[in-house]
Amino acid sequence: MEINEQLIRAITNAVVEQLKINNAQPGTAVPSTMQGQSGTDSLAGKTRMRPKRSYDGAVKAVQGTDPKEVVIGVGAAFQTEINATICGIPLDEVLRNVQAGIEEEGMVSCVVKVLDTSDVAFMALQAAKLSGSGIGIGIQSKGTTVIHQKDLYPLTNLELFPQAPLMDLETYRKIGRNAARYVKGEKVTPIECTNDPMVRAKFQVKAALMHIIETEQLDPEKGMIIWEGAK
């Protein structure tokens, strides 16, 4: 069967129509791709895919001063509405491996939740600007990751890892190592990434749903907050 944009749109429309049916039928199970921390929530009577989370009382992230610091900026739904990447890797393991890679190179990490954008390039750039070293990492909840530097344009990053379905924990650990090596000014060999031209077609609908969940949790007034995991 040929996979093209028209077929992808048809699949997306089918998913939306099924959600409408679910809304009209109380008690209908929520699709697993939409399940977050409280995966049995009903969509009936709601216009949002997930309830809006409040971050009242959260500690606002401030400009770092440590030259060894790498700031990791995670998405607005990270470890709350979404607990695993698009291919099912637990987000706490993703974060643990990125931080471990940074620490293995003698650098330190700080994790912030980015609440004013769901674009991974801008998330990474904001993390870099906040970092004492000028190097930052952006991680969307679906797993897409970018290593950035504070004085670069948003789409001119150091390394981009766009195919989240093909990433594993070792790749995330290598990302942490490379980010730390950029901090140290060492010669860095970009991480080799597996490429599959069919990934976009296979995961288009799930990626769209996860991005919607992430985007609807944005809270621009809060900006960036210190993140220590789901409470």
mmCIF file of N, CA and C in Angstrom, residues 108-162:
data_model
loop_
_atom_site.group_PDB
_atom_site.id
_atom_site.type_symbol
_atom_site.label_atom_id
_atom_site.label_comp_id
_atom_site.label_asym_id
_atom_site.label_seq_id
_atom_site.Cartn_x
_atom_site.Cartn_y
_atom_site.Cartn_z
ATOM 1 N N VAL A 108 27.992 19.392 34.878
ATOM 2 C CA VAL A 108 26.803 19.281 35.723
ATOM 3 C C VAL A 108 25.572 19.660 34.914
ATOM 4 N N SER A 109 24.408 19.195 35.368
ATOM 5 C CA SER A 109 23.175 19.479 34.640
ATOM 6 C C SER A 109 22.142 20.150 35.525
ATOM 7 N N CYS A 110 21.270 20.898 34.884
ATOM 8 C CA CYS A 110 20.123 21.508 35.541
ATOM 9 C C CYS A 110 18.934 21.279 34.618
ATOM 10 N N VAL A 111 17.815 20.819 35.165
ATOM 11 C CA VAL A 111 16.644 20.522 34.340
ATOM 12 C C VAL A 111 15.565 21.575 34.567
ATOM 13 N N VAL A 112 15.059 22.132 33.475
ATOM 14 C CA VAL A 112 13.965 23.092 33.550
ATOM 15 C C VAL A 112 12.827 22.601 32.663
ATOM 16 N N LYS A 113 11.611 22.956 33.028
ATOM 17 C CA LYS A 113 10.466 22.667 32.172
ATOM 18 C C LYS A 113 10.131 23.940 31.417
ATOM 19 N N VAL A 114 10.082 23.836 30.096
ATOM 20 C CA VAL A 114 9.825 24.990 29.237
ATOM 21 C C VAL A 114 8.320 25.088 28.987
ATOM 22 N N LEU A 115 7.724 26.183 29.437
ATOM 23 C CA LEU A 115 6.275 26.332 29.363
ATOM 24 C C LEU A 115 5.818 27.402 28.375
ATOM 25 N N ASP A 116 6.742 27.959 27.607
ATOM 26 C CA ASP A 116 6.319 28.990 26.665
ATOM 27 C C ASP A 116 6.525 28.624 25.202
ATOM 28 N N THR A 117 6.981 27.413 24.913
ATOM 29 C CA THR A 117 7.066 26.928 23.541
ATOM 30 C C THR A 117 7.116 25.403 23.546
ATOM 31 N N SER A 118 6.568 24.799 22.478
ATOM 32 C CA SER A 118 6.662 23.346 22.328
ATOM 33 C C SER A 118 7.544 22.981 21.135
ATOM 34 N N ASP A 119 8.172 23.986 20.534
ATOM 35 C CA ASP A 119 9.108 23.772 19.429
ATOM 36 C C ASP A 119 10.471 23.389 20.012
ATOM 37 N N VAL A 120 10.968 22.222 19.651
ATOM 38 C CA VAL A 120 12.175 21.700 20.286
ATOM 39 C C VAL A 120 13.407 22.567 20.019
ATOM 40 N N ALA A 121 13.470 23.224 18.850
ATOM 41 C CA ALA A 121 14.609 24.088 18.559
ATOM 42 C C ALA A 121 14.635 25.286 19.500
ATOM 43 N N PHE A 122 13.477 25.895 19.728
ATOM 44 C CA PHE A 122 13.400 27.042 20.626
ATOM 45 C C PHE A 122 13.571 26.616 22.080
ATOM 46 N N MET A 123 13.072 25.418 22.425
ATOM 47 C CA MET A 123 13.275 24.898 23.773
ATOM 48 C C MET A 123 14.772 24.763 24.061
ATOM 49 N N ALA A 124 15.485 24.180 23.120
ATOM 50 C CA ALA A 124 16.927 23.963 23.300
ATOM 51 C C ALA A 124 17.684 25.282 23.355
ATOM 52 N N LEU A 125 17.292 26.238 22.509
ATOM 53 C CA LEU A 125 17.973 27.531 22.491
ATOM 54 C C LEU A 125 17.740 28.278 23.806
ATOM 55 N N GLN A 126 16.507 28.235 24.320
ATOM 56 C CA GLN A 126 16.220 28.887 25.591
ATOM 57 C C GLN A 126 17.011 28.242 26.722
ATOM 58 N N ALA A 127 17.138 26.912 26.678
ATOM 59 C CA ALA A 127 17.934 26.212 27.685
ATOM 60 C C ALA A 127 19.391 26.648 27.599
ATOM 61 N N ALA A 128 19.905 26.802 26.364
ATOM 62 C CA ALA A 128 21.293 27.213 26.172
ATOM 63 C C ALA A 128 21.526 28.626 26.694
ATOM 64 N N LYS A 129 20.569 29.523 26.449
ATOM 65 C CA LYS A 129 20.700 30.904 26.911
ATOM 66 C C LYS A 129 20.651 30.989 28.432
ATOM 67 N N LEU A 130 19.961 30.053 29.054
ATOM 68 C CA LEU A 130 19.853 30.029 30.508
ATOM 69 C C LEU A 130 21.085 29.401 31.157
ATOM 70 N N SER A 131 21.780 28.560 30.396
ATOM 71 C CA SER A 131 22.903 27.793 30.925
ATOM 72 C C SER A 131 24.125 28.656 31.200
ATOM 73 N N GLY A 132 24.823 28.350 32.273
ATOM 74 C CA GLY A 132 26.056 29.057 32.596
ATOM 75 C C GLY A 132 27.145 28.849 31.563
ATOM 76 N N SER A 133 27.072 27.733 30.835
ATOM 77 C CA SER A 133 28.084 27.435 29.814
ATOM 78 C C SER A 133 27.672 27.912 28.432
ATOM 79 N N GLY A 134 26.388 28.186 28.251
ATOM 80 C CA GLY A 134 25.897 28.564 26.929
ATOM 81 C C GLY A 134 25.503 27.383 26.076
ATOM 82 N N ILE A 135 25.536 26.176 26.653
ATOM 83 C CA ILE A 135 25.129 24.957 25.945
ATOM 84 C C ILE A 135 23.874 24.399 26.611
ATOM 85 N N GLY A 136 22.893 24.045 25.799
ATOM 86 C CA GLY A 136 21.655 23.497 26.334
ATOM 87 C C GLY A 136 21.127 22.356 25.483
ATOM 88 N N ILE A 137 20.238 21.585 26.077
ATOM 89 C CA ILE A 137 19.592 20.459 25.388
ATOM 90 C C ILE A 137 18.086 20.646 25.500
ATOM 91 N N GLY A 138 17.378 20.458 24.399
ATOM 92 C CA GLY A 138 15.920 20.484 24.419
ATOM 93 C C GLY A 138 15.382 19.096 24.151
ATOM 94 N N ILE A 139 14.410 18.659 24.966
ATOM 95 C CA ILE A 139 13.816 17.330 24.776
ATOM 96 C C ILE A 139 12.297 17.456 24.780
ATOM 97 N N GLN A 140 11.667 17.203 23.649
ATOM 98 C CA GLN A 140 10.211 17.136 23.617
ATOM 99 C C GLN A 140 9.758 15.859 24.310
ATOM 100 N N SER A 141 8.516 15.853 24.767
ATOM 101 C CA SER A 141 8.009 14.676 25.467
ATOM 102 C C SER A 141 7.939 13.453 24.556
ATOM 103 N N LYS A 142 7.811 13.650 23.257
ATOM 104 C CA LYS A 142 7.801 12.494 22.353
ATOM 105 C C LYS A 142 9.204 11.974 22.059
ATOM 106 N N GLY A 143 10.232 12.705 22.527
ATOM 107 C CA GLY A 143 11.598 12.197 22.427
ATOM 108 C C GLY A 143 12.527 12.936 21.494
ATOM 109 N N THR A 144 11.991 13.781 20.613
ATOM 110 C CA THR A 144 12.847 14.558 19.714
ATOM 111 C C THR A 144 13.769 15.463 20.530
ATOM 112 N N THR A 145 15.040 15.516 20.148
ATOM 113 C CA THR A 145 16.048 16.195 20.975
ATOM 114 C C THR A 145 16.970 17.067 20.132
ATOM 115 N N VAL A 146 17.430 18.179 20.724
ATOM 116 C CA VAL A 146 18.360 19.097 20.065
ATOM 117 C C VAL A 146 19.430 19.538 21.063
ATOM 118 N N ILE A 147 20.687 19.595 20.610
ATOM 119 C CA ILE A 147 21.759 20.236 21.378
ATOM 120 C C ILE A 147 21.966 21.614 20.764
ATOM 121 N N HIS A 148 21.951 22.656 21.593
ATOM 122 C CA HIS A 148 22.018 24.021 21.070
ATOM 123 C C HIS A 148 23.084 24.847 21.781
ATOM 124 N N GLN A 149 23.402 25.973 21.170
ATOM 125 C CA GLN A 149 24.359 26.924 21.721
ATOM 126 C C GLN A 149 23.714 28.306 21.732
ATOM 127 N N LYS A 150 23.952 29.074 22.779
ATOM 128 C CA LYS A 150 23.187 30.303 23.019
ATOM 129 C C LYS A 150 23.290 31.363 21.936
ATOM 130 N N ASP A 151 24.390 31.400 21.186
ATOM 131 C CA ASP A 151 24.588 32.463 20.199
ATOM 132 C C ASP A 151 24.249 32.030 18.770
ATOM 133 N N LEU A 152 23.563 30.911 18.615
ATOM 134 C CA LEU A 152 23.162 30.444 17.297
ATOM 135 C C LEU A 152 21.704 30.806 17.009
ATOM 136 N N TYR A 153 21.339 30.809 15.734
ATOM 137 C CA TYR A 153 19.937 30.995 15.377
ATOM 138 C C TYR A 153 19.157 29.750 15.785
ATOM 139 N N PRO A 154 17.842 29.893 16.004
ATOM 140 C CA PRO A 154 17.046 28.754 16.485
ATOM 141 C C PRO A 154 17.202 27.474 15.665
ATOM 142 N N LEU A 155 17.225 27.600 14.347
ATOM 143 C CA LEU A 155 17.303 26.402 13.508
ATOM 144 C C LEU A 155 18.733 26.055 13.103
ATOM 145 N N THR A 156 19.703 26.792 13.631
ATOM 146 C CA THR A 156 21.111 26.491 13.381
ATOM 147 C C THR A 156 21.697 25.920 14.658
ATOM 148 N N ASN A 157 21.396 24.664 14.924
ATOM 149 C CA ASN A 157 21.800 24.033 16.178
ATOM 150 C C ASN A 157 23.114 23.276 16.027
ATOM 151 N N LEU A 158 23.579 22.735 17.137
ATOM 152 C CA LEU A 158 24.797 21.924 17.107
ATOM 153 C C LEU A 158 24.509 20.505 16.628
ATOM 154 N N GLU A 159 23.449 19.891 17.173
ATOM 155 C CA GLU A 159 23.045 18.555 16.729
ATOM 156 C C GLU A 159 21.536 18.409 16.890
ATOM 157 N N LEU A 160 20.916 17.773 15.901
ATOM 158 C CA LEU A 160 19.477 17.541 15.899
ATOM 159 C C LEU A 160 19.203 16.049 15.783
ATOM 160 N N PHE A 161 18.252 15.562 16.582
ATOM 161 C CA PHE A 161 17.873 14.142 16.575
ATOM 162 C C PHE A 161 16.362 14.071 16.329
ATOM 163 N N PRO A 162 15.952 14.140 15.041
ATOM 164 C CA PRO A 162 14.538 14.304 14.706
ATOM 165 C C PRO A 162 13.691 13.037 14.717
#
